[in-house]
Each structure stands twice: as C-alpha cells, then as structure tokens.
XYZ file of C-alpha atoms in Angstrom:
778
model
C 90.102 103.678 173.349
C 91.143 102.309 176.519
C 88.067 100.095 178.103
C 87.085 101.663 181.347
C 85.057 99.308 183.353
C 83.189 102.049 184.728
C 82.005 103.789 181.819
C 84.609 106.465 181.897
C 82.732 109.860 182.387
C 85.910 111.758 183.320
C 85.632 113.996 180.490
C 88.908 116.231 179.982
C 89.699 116.813 183.716
C 93.176 117.860 184.178
C 95.488 115.961 186.593
C 95.281 119.103 189.106
C 91.512 118.838 189.112
C 91.282 115.236 189.919
C 91.504 114.270 193.709
C 94.298 111.746 194.588
C 93.580 108.011 194.766
C 92.791 106.702 198.225
C 92.442 103.221 199.809
C 90.047 104.266 202.212
C 86.585 105.672 201.077
C 86.206 107.836 203.959
C 89.549 109.635 203.637
C 88.418 112.500 201.658
C 88.462 115.844 203.270
C 85.123 117.947 202.375
C 86.821 121.065 203.183
C 89.600 120.421 200.569
C 87.655 119.017 197.869
C 85.769 121.366 195.425
C 82.595 120.767 193.228
C 83.000 120.924 189.466
C 79.946 119.572 188.407
C 78.297 120.685 184.966
C 74.700 120.006 184.774
C 73.621 117.898 181.973
C 76.913 116.813 180.852
C 77.941 113.013 181.364
C 81.474 113.829 181.184
C 81.180 115.967 184.699
C 82.625 114.908 187.858
C 82.543 115.850 191.459
C 83.904 114.791 194.759
C 82.187 114.231 198.059
C 83.219 113.523 201.758
C 81.276 110.483 203.316
C 78.002 112.737 203.710
C 75.000 113.083 201.649
C 75.238 116.734 200.923
C 78.662 116.534 199.503
C 78.475 114.593 196.141
C 80.715 112.747 193.935
C 80.284 111.139 190.769
C 82.411 107.683 190.552
C 84.613 108.091 187.401
C 86.673 105.119 187.164
C 87.363 101.582 188.364
C 89.501 102.434 191.108
C 86.904 104.653 192.876
C 83.851 102.347 192.239
C 85.926 99.575 193.855
C 87.009 101.750 196.971
C 83.592 103.720 197.324
C 80.835 100.960 196.388
C 82.721 98.047 198.468
C 84.465 98.490 201.724
C 88.298 98.470 201.612
C 88.642 97.625 205.163
C 89.838 94.074 206.426
C 89.558 92.227 209.643
C 92.329 89.747 209.554
C 90.908 88.117 212.773
C 87.936 86.568 210.886
C 88.472 83.027 210.042
C 87.237 81.225 207.045
C 88.654 77.814 208.061
C 85.974 76.574 210.175
C 83.924 73.400 210.332
C 80.903 75.360 209.684
C 82.113 76.774 206.422
C 83.155 73.507 205.195
C 79.813 71.979 206.246
C 77.967 74.427 204.603
C 80.064 74.714 201.584
C 80.083 70.947 200.992
C 76.490 70.904 201.406
C 75.575 73.422 199.055
C 78.098 72.175 196.687
C 76.328 68.916 196.659
C 72.931 70.700 196.227
C 73.823 73.151 193.681
C 75.697 70.425 191.690
C 72.870 67.699 191.880
C 70.192 70.326 190.907
C 72.105 71.812 188.018
C 72.608 68.136 186.505
C 68.794 67.467 187.323
C 67.882 70.596 185.442
C 70.141 69.765 182.644
C 67.494 67.125 181.600
C 64.453 69.258 182.451
C 62.222 70.892 179.741
C 62.677 74.238 181.600
C 66.220 75.311 182.756
C 66.654 76.822 186.027
C 70.077 77.754 186.905
C 71.524 77.799 190.499
C 72.531 81.504 190.622
C 75.394 83.057 192.846
C 72.861 85.372 194.695
C 70.741 82.576 195.558
C 73.634 80.372 196.828
C 74.633 83.701 198.960
C 71.390 84.314 200.681
C 70.751 80.249 201.387
C 74.541 80.174 202.830
C 73.742 83.300 204.951
C 70.541 81.711 206.223
C 72.168 78.680 207.032
C 75.145 80.110 208.545
C 72.898 82.520 210.842
C 70.876 79.435 211.976
C 74.224 77.583 212.919
C 75.437 80.736 214.698
C 72.064 80.947 216.562
C 70.813 77.664 217.499
C 74.449 75.582 218.158
C 75.611 76.143 221.591
C 79.080 77.498 221.886
C 80.474 75.786 224.983
C 82.604 72.790 225.294
C 82.966 70.542 222.089
C 80.269 72.637 220.197
C 82.606 75.595 220.178
C 84.382 73.942 217.375
C 81.010 73.679 215.364
C 80.104 77.417 216.421
C 83.220 79.402 217.049
C 81.064 82.847 216.776
C 79.085 84.935 214.600
C 78.753 83.640 211.048
C 81.527 86.053 209.313
C 81.779 87.310 205.642
C 85.168 85.444 204.960
C 83.094 82.119 205.842
C 80.225 83.136 203.530
C 82.757 83.997 200.742
C 84.404 80.648 201.046
C 81.033 78.769 200.725
C 79.676 80.753 197.959
C 83.058 80.119 195.979
C 83.033 76.356 196.595
C 79.282 75.920 195.842
C 79.340 78.177 192.788
C 82.330 75.950 191.558
C 79.894 72.895 191.741
C 76.667 74.564 190.872
C 76.634 73.950 187.194
C 76.505 71.070 184.801
C 79.957 70.327 183.500
C 79.990 70.393 179.683
C 81.835 67.073 179.946
C 78.649 65.448 181.066
C 76.893 66.748 177.925
C 79.534 64.807 175.749
C 79.278 61.705 177.956
C 75.338 62.084 177.740
C 75.437 62.346 173.878
C 78.005 59.406 173.619
C 75.491 57.210 175.590
C 72.076 58.455 174.003
C 73.169 58.765 170.077
C 76.258 56.643 169.712
C 75.524 53.758 171.861
C 78.932 54.185 173.698
C 79.200 53.704 177.512
C 82.504 55.303 178.631
C 84.375 53.768 181.324
C 83.348 55.327 184.555
C 86.801 56.017 185.891
C 87.853 57.432 182.458
C 84.778 59.674 182.717
C 85.456 60.799 186.018
C 88.897 61.998 184.816
C 87.577 63.377 181.885
C 85.199 65.946 184.042
C 88.092 66.427 186.213
C 90.497 67.387 183.376
C 88.010 69.558 181.499
C 86.902 71.511 184.529
C 90.260 72.251 186.075
C 92.216 73.077 182.907
C 90.751 76.310 182.836
C 91.449 76.916 186.365
C 95.033 76.516 185.739
C 95.074 79.001 182.957
C 93.112 81.580 184.761
C 95.300 81.249 187.784
C 98.375 81.743 185.923
C 97.070 84.915 184.410
C 95.600 86.499 187.483
C 98.392 89.167 187.537
C 96.814 90.504 184.588
C 93.314 89.716 184.851
C 92.514 89.819 188.393
C 94.830 92.192 190.582
C 94.528 95.653 188.621
C 91.512 97.744 189.469
C 90.666 98.082 185.799
C 89.464 94.572 186.152
C 86.576 95.571 187.893
C 84.286 92.621 187.116
C 80.927 94.760 187.516
C 78.728 91.557 187.794
C 79.846 90.758 191.236
C 79.652 94.240 192.742
C 75.990 93.758 193.941
C 76.890 90.463 195.864
C 79.628 92.519 197.616
C 77.486 95.328 198.212
C 75.161 92.837 200.046
C 77.776 91.740 201.986
C 78.721 95.027 203.478
C 75.024 95.585 204.253
C 74.877 92.181 206.103
C 78.285 92.131 207.948
C 79.458 95.884 208.625
C 78.384 97.564 211.816
C 77.130 101.058 212.084
C 74.193 103.326 211.411
C 74.908 103.609 207.701
C 75.119 99.623 207.381
C 71.889 99.272 209.202
C 70.081 101.878 207.091
C 71.608 99.569 203.890
C 70.424 96.632 205.280
C 66.747 97.923 205.878
C 66.638 99.016 202.250
C 67.978 95.620 201.236
C 65.243 93.893 203.088
C 62.542 96.224 201.776
C 63.378 95.888 198.149
C 64.002 92.044 198.559
C 60.666 91.402 200.347
C 58.722 93.752 197.508
C 60.283 91.791 194.478
C 59.817 88.394 196.214
C 56.093 88.938 196.503
C 55.824 91.002 192.944
C 57.470 87.916 191.111
C 54.324 85.974 191.836
C 52.442 88.017 189.248
C 54.677 87.970 186.108
C 55.859 84.396 186.820
C 52.444 82.741 187.591
C 49.297 84.849 187.819
C 49.865 87.735 185.373
C 52.096 86.534 182.762
C 51.132 89.147 180.250
C 53.414 91.452 182.104
C 56.467 89.588 181.125
C 55.925 91.316 177.511
C 53.161 93.991 177.164
C 53.022 94.853 173.810
C 50.359 97.354 172.674
C 50.861 96.589 168.770
C 50.111 92.970 169.438
C 46.982 93.777 171.370
C 46.102 96.012 168.439
C 46.758 93.440 165.666
C 46.759 90.046 167.312
C 46.561 88.014 164.134
C 49.222 89.818 162.091
C 52.495 87.685 161.570
C 54.710 90.913 160.815
C 53.649 92.399 164.045
C 54.315 89.266 166.030
C 57.996 89.225 164.448
C 58.811 92.690 165.117
C 56.825 93.461 168.275
C 56.258 90.222 169.842
C 58.746 88.658 172.338
C 57.249 87.385 175.765
C 57.653 83.744 174.482
C 60.873 81.958 173.316
C 61.788 82.694 169.649
C 58.433 84.623 169.137
C 59.927 88.065 167.840
C 62.221 91.242 168.353
C 60.217 92.516 171.373
C 60.648 96.143 170.007
C 58.849 98.722 172.463
C 57.464 95.701 174.546
C 57.111 96.451 178.285
C 58.525 93.897 180.596
C 57.727 93.990 184.340
C 59.547 90.693 185.204
C 62.913 91.174 186.917
C 63.990 87.626 186.151
C 63.759 88.299 182.447
C 65.291 91.910 182.788
C 68.181 90.620 184.705
C 68.504 87.197 183.127
C 71.531 87.360 181.393
C 73.100 90.376 183.486
C 72.092 92.888 186.001
C 71.392 96.120 184.066
C 72.429 98.236 187.218
C 75.817 96.877 187.056
C 77.375 97.118 183.497
C 79.211 100.518 183.075
C 77.808 103.188 180.727
C 80.253 102.612 177.888
C 79.375 99.214 177.614
C 75.643 99.801 177.877
C 75.944 102.209 175.101
C 77.929 99.913 172.734
C 75.397 97.140 173.273
C 72.368 99.407 172.690
C 73.821 100.562 169.175
C 74.293 96.899 168.473
C 70.625 96.257 169.473
C 69.326 98.698 167.036
C 71.370 97.492 164.562
C 70.368 93.865 165.075
C 66.611 94.864 164.601
C 67.266 96.590 161.224
C 69.470 93.740 160.053
C 67.238 90.892 161.080
C 64.121 92.586 159.375
C 66.074 93.483 156.324
C 67.418 90.140 155.728
C 64.408 88.308 156.496
C 62.078 90.502 154.335
C 64.560 90.640 151.341
C 64.551 86.574 151.441
C 68.246 86.511 151.770
C 69.178 82.702 151.952
C 65.405 81.784 151.225
C 64.639 83.379 154.801
C 60.995 83.348 154.417
C 60.921 79.580 154.064
C 62.059 79.298 157.598
C 60.947 80.685 161.054
C 61.796 84.019 161.848
C 64.100 82.960 164.914
C 65.445 79.496 165.223
C 68.544 77.610 165.720
C 67.542 74.316 164.046
C 68.407 72.739 160.760
C 65.742 72.555 157.907
C 65.273 71.225 154.450
C 64.707 73.871 151.677
C 60.912 73.583 152.143
C 61.021 74.756 155.806
C 60.518 71.240 157.349
C 62.689 70.109 160.162
C 65.796 68.509 158.907
C 66.352 64.840 160.174
C 70.293 64.717 160.873
C 70.169 60.924 161.730
C 69.456 60.150 158.007
C 72.890 61.587 157.156
C 75.109 59.256 159.344
C 76.411 55.885 158.758
C 76.850 53.201 161.168
C 79.938 54.779 162.753
C 78.060 58.167 163.187
C 79.796 59.869 160.582
C 78.472 62.002 157.805
C 78.202 59.773 154.690
C 78.451 61.698 151.413
C 75.746 59.314 149.774
C 73.218 59.944 152.271
C 74.056 63.552 152.456
C 73.384 63.708 148.685
C 70.078 62.083 149.177
C 68.792 64.371 151.870
C 70.348 67.494 150.514
C 72.170 70.101 152.518
C 70.211 71.767 155.404
C 69.355 75.463 155.797
C 69.648 77.658 158.870
C 67.060 80.164 159.493
C 68.672 83.441 158.270
C 68.727 85.392 161.558
C 70.697 82.455 163.084
C 73.216 83.060 160.137
C 73.382 86.744 160.849
C 74.066 85.625 164.700
C 76.997 83.686 163.577
C 78.332 86.524 161.498
C 77.838 88.842 164.265
C 79.525 86.634 166.869
C 82.608 86.220 164.499
C 82.825 89.859 163.763
C 82.894 90.537 167.610
C 85.042 87.774 168.383
C 87.767 88.843 165.866
C 87.325 92.500 166.732
C 88.176 91.783 170.596
C 91.763 90.942 169.568
C 92.542 94.316 167.536
C 90.330 96.197 169.828
C 92.338 94.987 173.093
C 95.681 95.423 171.211
C 94.999 98.879 170.025
C 93.497 100.196 172.956
C 94.540 97.951 176.162
C 97.996 96.838 175.021
C 99.753 98.090 178.090
C 96.979 96.345 180.356
C 97.885 93.032 178.581
C 101.589 93.326 178.064
C 102.577 91.541 181.165
C 100.963 88.249 179.876
C 103.352 88.094 176.983
C 106.413 90.035 178.196
C 108.236 86.980 179.805
C 108.556 85.469 176.263
C 112.092 86.017 175.768
C 115.055 83.970 176.185
C 116.706 85.567 179.049
C 113.332 85.797 181.113
C 112.559 82.267 180.567
C 116.061 81.217 181.604
C 115.723 83.140 184.765
C 112.279 81.793 185.545
C 113.537 77.983 184.855
C 116.578 78.673 187.249
C 114.724 80.276 190.049
C 111.509 77.932 189.901
C 110.902 76.137 192.934
C 109.625 72.753 192.082
C 109.006 71.855 195.591
C 105.689 73.995 195.459
C 104.563 72.613 198.947
C 107.681 74.623 200.613
C 106.398 78.017 199.129
C 105.234 80.019 201.886
C 103.266 82.182 199.561
C 104.232 85.495 201.055
C 104.764 88.239 198.775
C 107.230 90.962 199.023
C 105.673 94.235 200.288
C 106.259 97.085 197.572
C 107.860 100.376 198.769
C 104.631 102.625 197.422
C 101.363 101.027 197.088
C 99.811 104.160 195.583
C 99.331 102.756 192.299
C 97.994 99.492 193.467
C 94.479 98.200 193.706
C 93.270 98.977 197.400
C 91.729 95.488 197.744
C 94.779 93.703 196.410
C 96.988 95.710 198.894
C 94.970 94.317 201.714
C 95.407 90.702 200.272
C 99.198 90.999 200.196
C 99.271 90.204 204.174
C 97.890 86.742 203.392
C 99.899 83.780 202.099
C 99.299 83.607 198.199
C 98.401 80.466 196.238
C 101.497 80.227 194.482
C 101.833 80.222 190.718
C 103.170 76.713 190.971
C 99.737 75.354 192.255
C 98.223 76.660 189.213
C 100.906 75.393 186.841
C 100.615 71.947 188.536
C 96.872 71.885 187.927
C 97.195 72.755 184.445
C 99.890 70.317 183.647
C 98.098 67.379 185.466
C 94.885 68.433 183.585
C 96.683 68.275 180.093
C 98.154 64.876 180.850
C 95.086 63.272 182.272
C 93.079 64.659 179.360
C 95.238 63.338 176.862
C 95.337 59.866 178.481
C 91.409 59.992 178.682
C 90.943 61.041 175.119
C 92.188 57.729 174.049
C 90.357 55.971 176.758
C 86.918 57.232 175.865
C 86.662 56.569 172.172
C 86.797 60.497 171.687
C 87.964 60.324 167.824
C 89.878 63.470 168.569
C 93.622 63.323 167.937
C 96.456 64.429 170.205
C 97.316 67.331 167.856
C 93.650 68.430 167.869
C 93.662 68.530 171.604
C 96.538 70.729 171.841
C 95.264 73.156 169.330
C 92.102 73.336 171.467
C 93.998 74.148 174.385
C 96.065 76.895 172.923
C 93.070 78.411 171.492
C 91.675 78.439 174.912
C 94.930 79.995 176.400
C 94.718 82.938 173.942
C 90.969 83.401 174.263
C 91.278 83.491 177.991
C 93.614 86.570 177.882
C 91.609 88.571 175.499
C 87.958 87.588 176.339
C 88.619 87.439 179.984
C 90.217 90.986 179.785
C 86.816 92.135 178.086
C 84.604 90.327 180.584
C 86.509 91.649 183.482
C 86.441 95.241 182.336
C 82.866 95.533 180.802
C 80.879 92.728 182.596
C 79.958 91.245 179.038
C 81.355 88.011 178.120
C 81.451 86.684 174.599
C 81.058 83.062 173.827
C 83.733 81.483 171.625
C 81.571 78.314 171.147
C 80.781 79.302 167.398
C 84.416 80.098 166.508
C 85.966 76.867 168.209
C 83.031 74.568 166.822
C 83.950 76.053 163.147
C 87.634 75.406 163.635
C 87.024 72.084 164.948
C 84.779 71.482 162.047
C 87.455 72.459 159.440
C 90.262 70.366 161.270
C 88.235 67.194 161.681
C 85.729 67.160 158.673
C 83.097 64.458 158.841
C 83.854 63.689 162.728
C 81.014 65.112 164.919
C 82.094 63.322 168.101
C 85.821 64.857 167.485
C 84.111 68.208 167.238
C 82.301 67.769 170.774
C 85.639 66.895 172.338
C 87.449 69.815 170.487
C 84.774 72.223 171.921
C 84.908 70.753 175.316
C 88.676 71.426 175.905
C 88.575 74.785 173.988
C 85.178 76.614 175.000
C 84.577 74.955 178.365
C 88.241 75.919 179.296
C 87.695 79.465 178.649
C 84.351 79.387 180.493
C 85.976 77.817 183.479
C 88.931 80.078 183.601
C 86.450 83.067 183.487
C 84.494 81.483 186.402
C 87.655 80.861 188.568
C 88.749 84.571 188.086
C 85.181 85.947 188.571
C 85.275 83.983 192.079
C 88.780 85.100 192.876
C 87.723 88.729 192.459
C 84.986 87.813 194.994
C 87.677 86.662 197.394
C 89.589 89.645 196.555
C 86.698 92.087 197.406
C 85.889 90.087 200.374
C 89.439 89.754 201.691
C 89.290 85.852 201.883
C 92.817 84.616 201.895
C 93.951 83.189 198.557
C 94.774 79.803 199.901
C 91.099 79.403 201.148
C 89.672 80.537 197.793
C 91.800 78.061 195.849
C 90.880 75.255 198.411
C 87.167 76.165 197.954
C 87.025 76.185 194.117
C 89.247 72.831 193.787
C 86.590 70.944 196.352
C 83.480 72.606 194.846
C 84.636 71.493 191.221
C 85.657 68.007 192.040
C 82.674 67.368 194.174
C 80.430 68.917 191.518
C 81.993 66.708 188.542
C 81.322 63.650 190.541
C 77.602 64.108 191.468
C 77.098 65.451 187.730
C 78.368 62.069 186.498
C 76.319 59.972 189.065
C 73.029 61.754 188.280
C 73.828 61.937 184.513
C 73.846 57.926 184.348
C 71.109 57.532 186.784
C 68.775 59.721 184.736
C 69.861 58.212 181.367
C 69.466 54.763 182.667
C 65.787 55.396 183.821
C 64.609 58.056 181.228
C 66.562 56.893 178.016
C 63.575 56.521 175.656
C 61.956 60.048 176.889
C 65.181 61.709 176.616
C 65.670 60.206 172.947
C 61.805 61.643 171.832
C 61.603 64.977 170.085
C 59.016 66.363 172.672
C 59.744 64.559 175.693
C 57.612 65.181 178.748
C 56.593 67.921 181.063
C 59.151 66.525 183.485
C 61.876 65.248 181.371
C 63.522 66.553 178.080
C 66.655 65.548 176.329
C 66.481 69.002 174.241
C 70.114 70.033 175.301
C 71.852 66.864 174.440
C 69.913 66.835 171.394
C 71.010 70.554 170.488
C 74.634 69.796 171.433
C 74.650 66.539 169.101
C 73.014 68.629 166.337
C 75.463 71.567 166.434
C 78.388 68.849 166.476
C 76.899 67.381 163.323
C 76.151 70.534 161.740
C 79.787 71.849 162.221
C 81.858 68.641 162.484
C 80.091 66.810 159.613
C 78.990 69.750 157.435
C 81.243 72.538 157.893
C 82.926 72.318 154.651
C 79.836 71.816 152.750
C 78.180 74.873 154.266
C 80.798 77.290 155.219
C 83.878 76.799 152.675
C 84.731 79.508 149.938
C 81.949 79.508 147.493
C 79.672 77.725 149.729
C 76.119 78.793 150.813
C 77.470 80.582 154.247
C 80.651 81.531 153.222
C 80.416 84.744 154.659
C 80.223 83.355 158.120
C 84.073 82.477 158.357
C 84.883 85.380 156.244
C 83.278 87.584 159.017
C 86.473 86.860 161.027
C 88.729 88.814 158.687
C 86.547 91.577 158.561
C 86.213 91.648 162.239
C 89.769 92.207 162.629
C 89.544 95.431 160.886
C 86.300 96.608 162.510
C 87.933 98.483 165.532
C 90.506 100.366 163.292
C 88.291 103.054 161.933
C 87.368 104.089 165.420
C 90.882 103.979 166.560
C 92.031 106.496 163.611
C 89.153 108.794 164.055
C 89.909 109.103 167.825
C 93.686 109.638 167.120
C 93.188 112.538 164.534
C 89.923 113.753 165.613
C 89.650 113.293 169.273
C 86.704 115.369 170.109
C 84.441 113.102 168.160
C 85.007 110.631 171.078
C 85.150 107.473 169.037
C 86.906 106.177 172.164
C 83.711 105.777 173.576
C 82.647 102.760 171.724
C 83.421 98.916 172.458
C 83.657 97.564 168.631
C 83.462 93.890 169.914
C 80.308 94.449 171.744
C 78.777 96.415 169.128
C 79.378 93.768 166.418
C 78.494 90.901 168.802
C 75.077 92.397 169.496
C 74.097 92.731 166.056
C 73.062 89.238 166.298
C 71.769 89.402 169.884
C 68.089 88.856 169.409
C 68.487 85.391 167.567
C 66.841 83.239 170.044
C 64.710 83.332 173.317
C 62.527 85.764 175.002
C 62.989 89.341 173.664
C 60.399 91.169 175.441
C 62.522 92.511 178.233
C 65.148 94.734 176.056
C 63.292 98.185 176.454
C 63.060 97.704 180.210
C 66.675 96.488 180.367
C 68.039 99.456 178.513
C 65.846 101.987 180.321
C 66.996 100.913 183.798
C 70.578 100.391 182.513
C 70.730 104.290 181.570
C 68.552 105.524 184.756
C 71.069 103.762 186.657
C 74.685 104.124 185.032
C 73.837 107.841 183.663
C 70.986 109.685 185.239
C 71.541 108.273 188.876
C 75.290 108.118 188.764
C 75.685 111.689 187.576
C 72.592 113.518 189.172
C 72.488 111.652 192.490
C 75.897 110.382 192.901
C 75.625 109.930 196.660
C 72.811 107.588 196.290
C 74.155 105.858 193.463
C 77.399 105.026 195.612
C 75.582 103.712 198.477
C 72.225 102.139 196.956
C 72.741 101.264 193.472
C 74.535 97.972 193.576
C 72.803 96.943 196.781
C 69.073 97.593 195.053
C 70.525 95.370 192.507
C 71.480 92.700 194.794
C 68.104 92.722 196.456
C 66.311 92.796 193.173
C 68.339 89.630 191.959
C 67.961 87.917 195.258
C 64.238 88.321 195.882
C 63.714 87.285 192.214
C 65.718 83.943 192.082
C 64.429 82.795 195.480
C 60.873 83.281 194.318
C 61.584 81.668 191.060
C 63.150 78.620 192.606
C 60.238 78.262 194.785
C 57.728 78.657 191.995
C 59.490 76.339 189.780
C 58.770 73.484 192.267
C 55.538 74.624 193.355
C 53.572 75.282 190.360
C 55.902 75.130 187.203
C 56.618 71.466 187.087
C 59.985 71.207 188.289
C 58.922 68.679 190.832
C 56.478 66.880 188.509
C 52.991 68.284 187.237
C 52.727 71.836 186.433
C 49.894 73.771 188.033
C 49.230 76.668 185.620
C 47.392 79.662 186.689
C 43.662 79.575 185.208
C 43.289 81.078 181.723
C 42.250 84.703 181.941
C 42.970 87.884 179.888
C 46.373 88.342 181.601
C 47.275 84.562 181.296
C 46.770 83.296 177.801
C 47.851 79.907 178.518
C 46.885 78.744 175.130
C 49.082 80.931 172.950
C 51.677 83.758 173.442
C 51.329 85.660 176.552
C 51.540 88.936 174.823
C 48.657 87.937 172.505
C 50.874 88.230 169.591
C 50.035 86.016 166.460
C 51.241 82.541 167.313
C 53.979 81.413 164.378
C 54.583 77.819 163.617
C-alpha cells in the first residue's frame, strides 16, 4: 500500500487514460483531454483545462502540488533585504518571547504559522507603503514586499516561536532539583538540542523533501494564501476577495464560541437531556478538558476543529484511517472502563496523572531521596502508582502505531526511502570520503541540471537554478551539535552518560526517516515521546533526570528535524533560495533559544512559589514543568516496576512487538486479493488513533470528520474545479481569522495579560461547570 499523500483516488486507470505530468498547471489542452468521470465513485478522475467548465479531480501529490500551488517563479524577487531581516528578527523575538511566557501560563496559546504569516504580511505592506523609496530609504524599502521576503520572515519566526524543550529540562532542574546550571552551558544546551535535528533533517532532505510524494499537506493553505496575496490577474483577485470574506466572517464569529456563547464549542443534546448522568458525560461530553469522548457533539468553534491539523488539508486515505481508529478508540475506552480493567473505575475516566489505588492523586515527591532518585524503601511505603486505564490504552495504541510505522513503510514505501540507506556500502563510503570537500565555504552550491526533468517535482526543478545549501553545511551543524551536546551533558549535572546520549541520537536519526516520511506524506505526525521515555527508563533505571535529557536528545531532535523539513518545503513551494532558508532557520533558532533562556530564568526568579504550587494562579502556572517532571519520574524511576514482563502494565512494551506485525495482514490481503483495496488503509494511523481521545477537548471530532469528508471527498470529486482553486485558500482564511481573534481574546478577556473577564453566566455560558452542561466529574 504505497502511502499517497493525496488520498489516491486514481482507481484502476490505465497509463493511456492518464494525462502526462506537467510543470505548468495551465498547460493542459481542453480539446485533447477527455472526461471519464463516473458519478458516485471516489476512484474516478477527470482532467480539465484551466476553466470552470472543464473539471479535473486531483489524483496524486504531483497534481496537487502543481494545480493548487503556482509552479511559476520570478527569480528577480530578492529575499535578502533589510526589510526581511528587520521583520524576521522582530517577529522571532516576539514569537520566542511569547512562546516562553505561555509555557508558564495556565492556558497555552501557541504562536501559529498562519498568525505569523498574516502579521508579517501586514508589517511588510506597511513598510512598503509608508517608507519613502528615494535616497537612503531605498535600502529600507526597495519596492513591493514580495513573496520570498514573506517566506523568509515566516521561516525565521517559526523557528523561534516555540518554547525549546531544553528550557523545560532547565526549568525542572531549577524548580525541583535546586540545580542552577551554568548560564553558558545552558545556552549551548539549547543550541545543541535545537540544531541537532536540523542537521539530521537537512542530510535527509533528498528523501524527505524533494520528491512530489513528500507533499506536506499542512503547508498547502499557507502557500495558497501566498498565491492569493502576491499573484496578479483576475483569478488571483477573485481568490483574494474570497480569502478576505472568509477571514472576516470567521474573525467575527470566533467571538461567540470563544467568549459569549461557549456552549457551541460542544453542543450535546444527550447532555442537555441528562445533565446529571455520569455515564452520559463520559461518552457524550467533551466541551471541557478530560470531560468525555464527545460522541455526536456538535462543535462550531474552528479553533478546536482545526486545533491539531486543518481537516481540509489531510488526504482522504489518512482521514479514513484516522476515522476507523477513532471509532475503535471509543469502543475500547468504554469497554475497558466499564470492564474495570486495571481497576479503571477507581480513577477518572480521562487523565494523564498518577494515582494511589484508592483514586487519590499520587504524591511523587514522597518516593524520592535527597538525590532526587527513586528510593526503594520509600516506594514500598507509598506503593506503586496507577494510571487511568484510558491513558494506558493510549500508551498501548501509541506504541502499536510507532512500531507499525516501520513495517508499513518498509512494505509499501521501501523504494521511496531506499536512497537513505543505499549509500551504506564500502565502495560508496570510500568514494564519498575521497570526493568530500571539507572546505565547505568553497562550495558554490550549484547543482548539475539533469537531461530530463519529467519525473522530478516541478517545484524542485525551479529551485535548481539557485545555489543549494550544501550537505556539508548540515553535516557540520550535526557534528558541532553532537560535540557541544556531549560537553554540556557533563557541565550541567545531567546524569545522562555519554553512551545514553549516543543511543538517543541514533534513535532520533532512525525515527526522523520513518516518522518524517509518514508526516510528509499524510500530514499526520506521531509522537515518539512515549517510546523514548520508556527506552530511557529501562536504560537508566531510577534516574529521572537522565530520562529528561534522553528525551530531549531523541524526541526533541525528531520534532526539530520535522520542523526544518516542513519549513524547507515552504521554501521550495515559495521558491525561496535554499541558502536564504538555511540562514533564516539558523538565525531564528539561535535567537529564540536565547530569549527562551532569559525569560525562563526571569519568570522562575519572580514566580518560583507559584510555579511550585499545585493550582498556581490565573496568570502563572507550573503545570507543564510539573507534568514533565512527573513523567520523568514515572518512566525513569518506575519503568521497571510498572512495565517489565510480569508487571501490571507489561502489555505497554509488548505492544511494540504486536505493532511490528500489524501491517502484514493488510499487505497479504492486498497482494492476493487486490480488489479488496486493503492498500487504502494506514495501519500506523489506525493503531495510533485507538488512543486518540485520552486527553483534552473532544467535542470537535464529529465536526472535524464531517468537514474532512466534505472537503477531501465530496468537493474533490463532485466539484473539483472549486476544490482546486479554493479549498486550501478557504482553509487558510479559516485558520488565519480564527488565530488572530483567539490571540486578541487571550489578552483582552481570557486572562493572558492579567485578570480574566469571563462573559456573564447565562444558558449558553455555563461558567460554573461544563459548557455543554454534562455532569461535572471530579
């Protein structure tokens, strides 16, 4: 089952029936292309000229990438402007500071890519409009703010606009271990842990970035918005008008679910009918965190519908697999809870915390000695903790999905990934070593133009005229990060030995290849955090701090590599020269890390007691470092006691073995009975989504899948011209308008800047309990 990022609705069309690939979305000839559209069949396909009367169904990644996003490039556009650096550094400082502040807030508001894109466009347009273009000022305002400048700004700011996981480790050390790491070592820890993933991702970009199959569906709305903002012509003006209309409507609408009428974040007729029934709340509730499964709840808040991933972008095959996993999740969660497996009914239905057997919250500090390691005597006094059963199921499902990813990709996508290991033979290594130019600064980056580009990604072909960021730049980034990381480990009292660090990095390299490919093709990313926490716990038993550093250099490395590759795909689609993209990412990452560190120390110095308290305040909260420390203790200190063979949760690690075999039945069925279309299912996604609803707000799931199937099936096959021109643009407008309004409301009324100003209580704003009026479960 080759993973098709478009959702592959090709069916069984013969090669003769398929129109040839093209580098230009306008090059199809309407007179030559024939329609063969079978109504009601998602396997059907048609072709079109660039008119509304001629209809096409986009069948694969290449067609999506060439029809939804403009392939054209204007090499005269210059990203290396003072304006681009000024806005990029400014937004990087803003995003990095805001992300770190929100790390210590009771409510987390992420600095989204779409938000940064809109703000950077507005600032760039203002500079273009109001700064004179004569004399010295022509250097500040060389002309219209262009798409490549905007892409440069977004890539730099997005690299900075997240709270580096390294600051989480440093915060836990300061708060719970009374260790104040050396400032210099801390800064280099952040540099190393953030950039090591960039080095890995850059080396693998030939496999995970350049091919058309590596679509990165999540960035399509952003690039569709770019085309609307920067392309000329009547069609572009129509798109821009649609964008502004949808943006304005959702911008105003979000005031209602986010503030005035929060009932519509999860309208459940079942909860309204039985507001005091705990079982109804568990199954049908979901408008509040950890409330319930949200079955048949109606959500009209785009923030939650598109909170994790925009439903209008994920390919149909991935959507179908996640929907199957979602149905199984509800069945398994309800079955395990009411069967009282692992004493499920002693604990909350949904929770990530640790509990005593009687259901009270487990005090983890009572099992640690003065060195903050698990003391067997103290552990015997307190007893082993329990997890909520649904959280254990979530761990099981995650492990199944992680293991299934390796087998699935090796069975179905081996040829796509082969280039990443084909060099591992003696002859190739010798040739590479003999020809490798260590004087990387002398590499002009120019790539040899192939004789034929027919089989290459059209966007990549356009990028080949620009000097590349050589592989040696990424190798150097990786090597320096590893060396600095090893030095810092012994300067920051990490307790992680050098061999543990090496294992963490090796795990990250393998994971980037497989999970990066899954993310690039489907748009759905799997977190390897549970996997590496478990491995770290078994490798370093009784050492929670070592576990934190092990997770930092494995899980965080994979996250950073995927972020690099995603942003490089934005550069490829926007035709931003590779060296500009590399510069933007490095600058944004380094600046963000420094600001993260400065603000973390400032907040801990001034709010230490509040951050250590369980409840915190409505302004500051230590919930995130508390959770990270708790997970490190649970996995690093209690892994052997809870998850070893014969122990209470032994099936959590055993699920890795089961997951390795999960894709094989689908592969065998498709090989011998291809008409059953077993190739249509992603086993890693199905497995992972069995534990999907374990935490958070779940009332948006029905709305999510409804919009997903309307977009990726009904619109795509019934109204393909509309889908091609407007689907991703509308998705961008919905995301952008929502994120700007949520950002404003966070500071204006939701307490991000101080006191919260909740809307007065009324029937649609149940401020004293669950918004959907389900029973409040304690």
